[in-house]
Amino acid sequence: MIRKASIHGDYVIIGVEHQSTFDKNMIFRILNYDATTYINQVESKKEVYPVGSFVFYTGDEE
């Protein structure tokens, strides 16, 4: 899920993902999501907002 949010009057784009199984490649998927979001903002020639992604892991493995 990706949402644009205002924090103290400044806009940011927040990505949230839930994961219940361990995936050692998750960091690369998140980096790809963030990079794609930045690329889409630049290509749209509009203002570019900071991007932050969060993963909520609820699996059994540490």
Short mmCIF file of C-alpha atoms in Angstrom, two decimals:
data_model
loop_
_atom_site.label_atom_id
_atom_site.label_comp_id
_atom_site.label_asym_id
_atom_site.label_seq_id
_atom_site.Cartn_x
_atom_site.Cartn_y
_atom_site.Cartn_z
CA MET A 1 0.00 0.00 0.00
CA ILE A 2 1.37 3.43 -0.88
CA ARG A 3 -0.04 6.68 0.49
CA LYS A 4 0.86 10.35 0.34
CA ALA A 5 0.78 11.84 3.84
CA SER A 6 1.33 15.25 5.40
CA ILE A 7 3.62 15.37 8.40
CA HIS A 8 3.80 18.83 10.01
CA GLY A 9 2.73 20.35 6.68
CA ASP A 10 5.36 18.55 4.59
CA TYR A 11 4.33 15.76 2.23
CA VAL A 12 5.93 12.33 2.18
CA ILE A 13 5.10 9.11 0.38
CA ILE A 14 4.83 6.11 2.68
CA GLY A 15 4.86 2.50 1.53
CA VAL A 16 3.61 -0.20 3.88
CA GLU A 17 3.84 -3.95 3.36
CA HIS A 18 2.87 -6.88 5.56
CA GLN A 19 4.93 -10.07 5.37
CA SER A 20 4.24 -13.29 7.25
CA THR A 21 6.98 -15.46 5.71
CA PHE A 22 10.72 -14.84 5.85
CA ASP A 23 12.26 -13.47 2.64
CA LYS A 24 15.97 -12.62 2.68
CA ASN A 25 15.50 -10.60 -0.52
CA MET A 26 12.85 -8.31 0.99
CA ILE A 27 15.28 -5.39 1.26
CA PHE A 28 15.86 -5.48 -2.49
CA ARG A 29 12.13 -5.50 -3.19
CA ILE A 30 11.65 -2.47 -0.91
CA LEU A 31 14.58 -0.66 -2.55
CA ASN A 32 12.98 -1.35 -5.93
CA TYR A 33 9.61 0.01 -4.71
CA ASP A 34 11.27 3.19 -3.44
CA ALA A 35 13.36 3.69 -6.59
CA THR A 36 10.31 3.16 -8.82
CA THR A 37 8.34 5.69 -6.79
CA TYR A 38 11.10 8.29 -7.16
CA ILE A 39 11.42 7.59 -10.90
CA ASN A 40 7.66 7.99 -11.39
CA GLN A 41 7.71 11.31 -9.54
CA VAL A 42 10.61 12.65 -11.62
CA GLU A 43 9.07 11.50 -14.89
CA SER A 44 5.75 13.17 -14.03
CA LYS A 45 7.68 16.48 -13.78
CA LYS A 46 5.89 17.35 -10.55
CA GLU A 47 7.32 17.96 -7.12
CA VAL A 48 9.39 15.07 -5.75
CA TYR A 49 8.49 14.01 -2.22
CA PRO A 50 10.58 11.90 0.17
CA VAL A 51 9.75 8.19 0.17
CA GLY A 52 9.80 5.84 3.16
CA SER A 53 8.82 2.19 3.27
CA PHE A 54 7.93 -0.03 6.19
CA VAL A 55 7.55 -3.78 6.40
CA PHE A 56 5.57 -5.37 9.20
CA TYR A 57 6.84 -8.92 9.64
CA THR A 58 4.67 -11.27 11.67
CA GLY A 59 6.33 -14.60 10.90
CA ASP A 60 7.90 -17.06 13.31
CA GLU A 61 11.54 -16.74 12.16
CA GLU A 62 13.79 -14.02 13.59
#
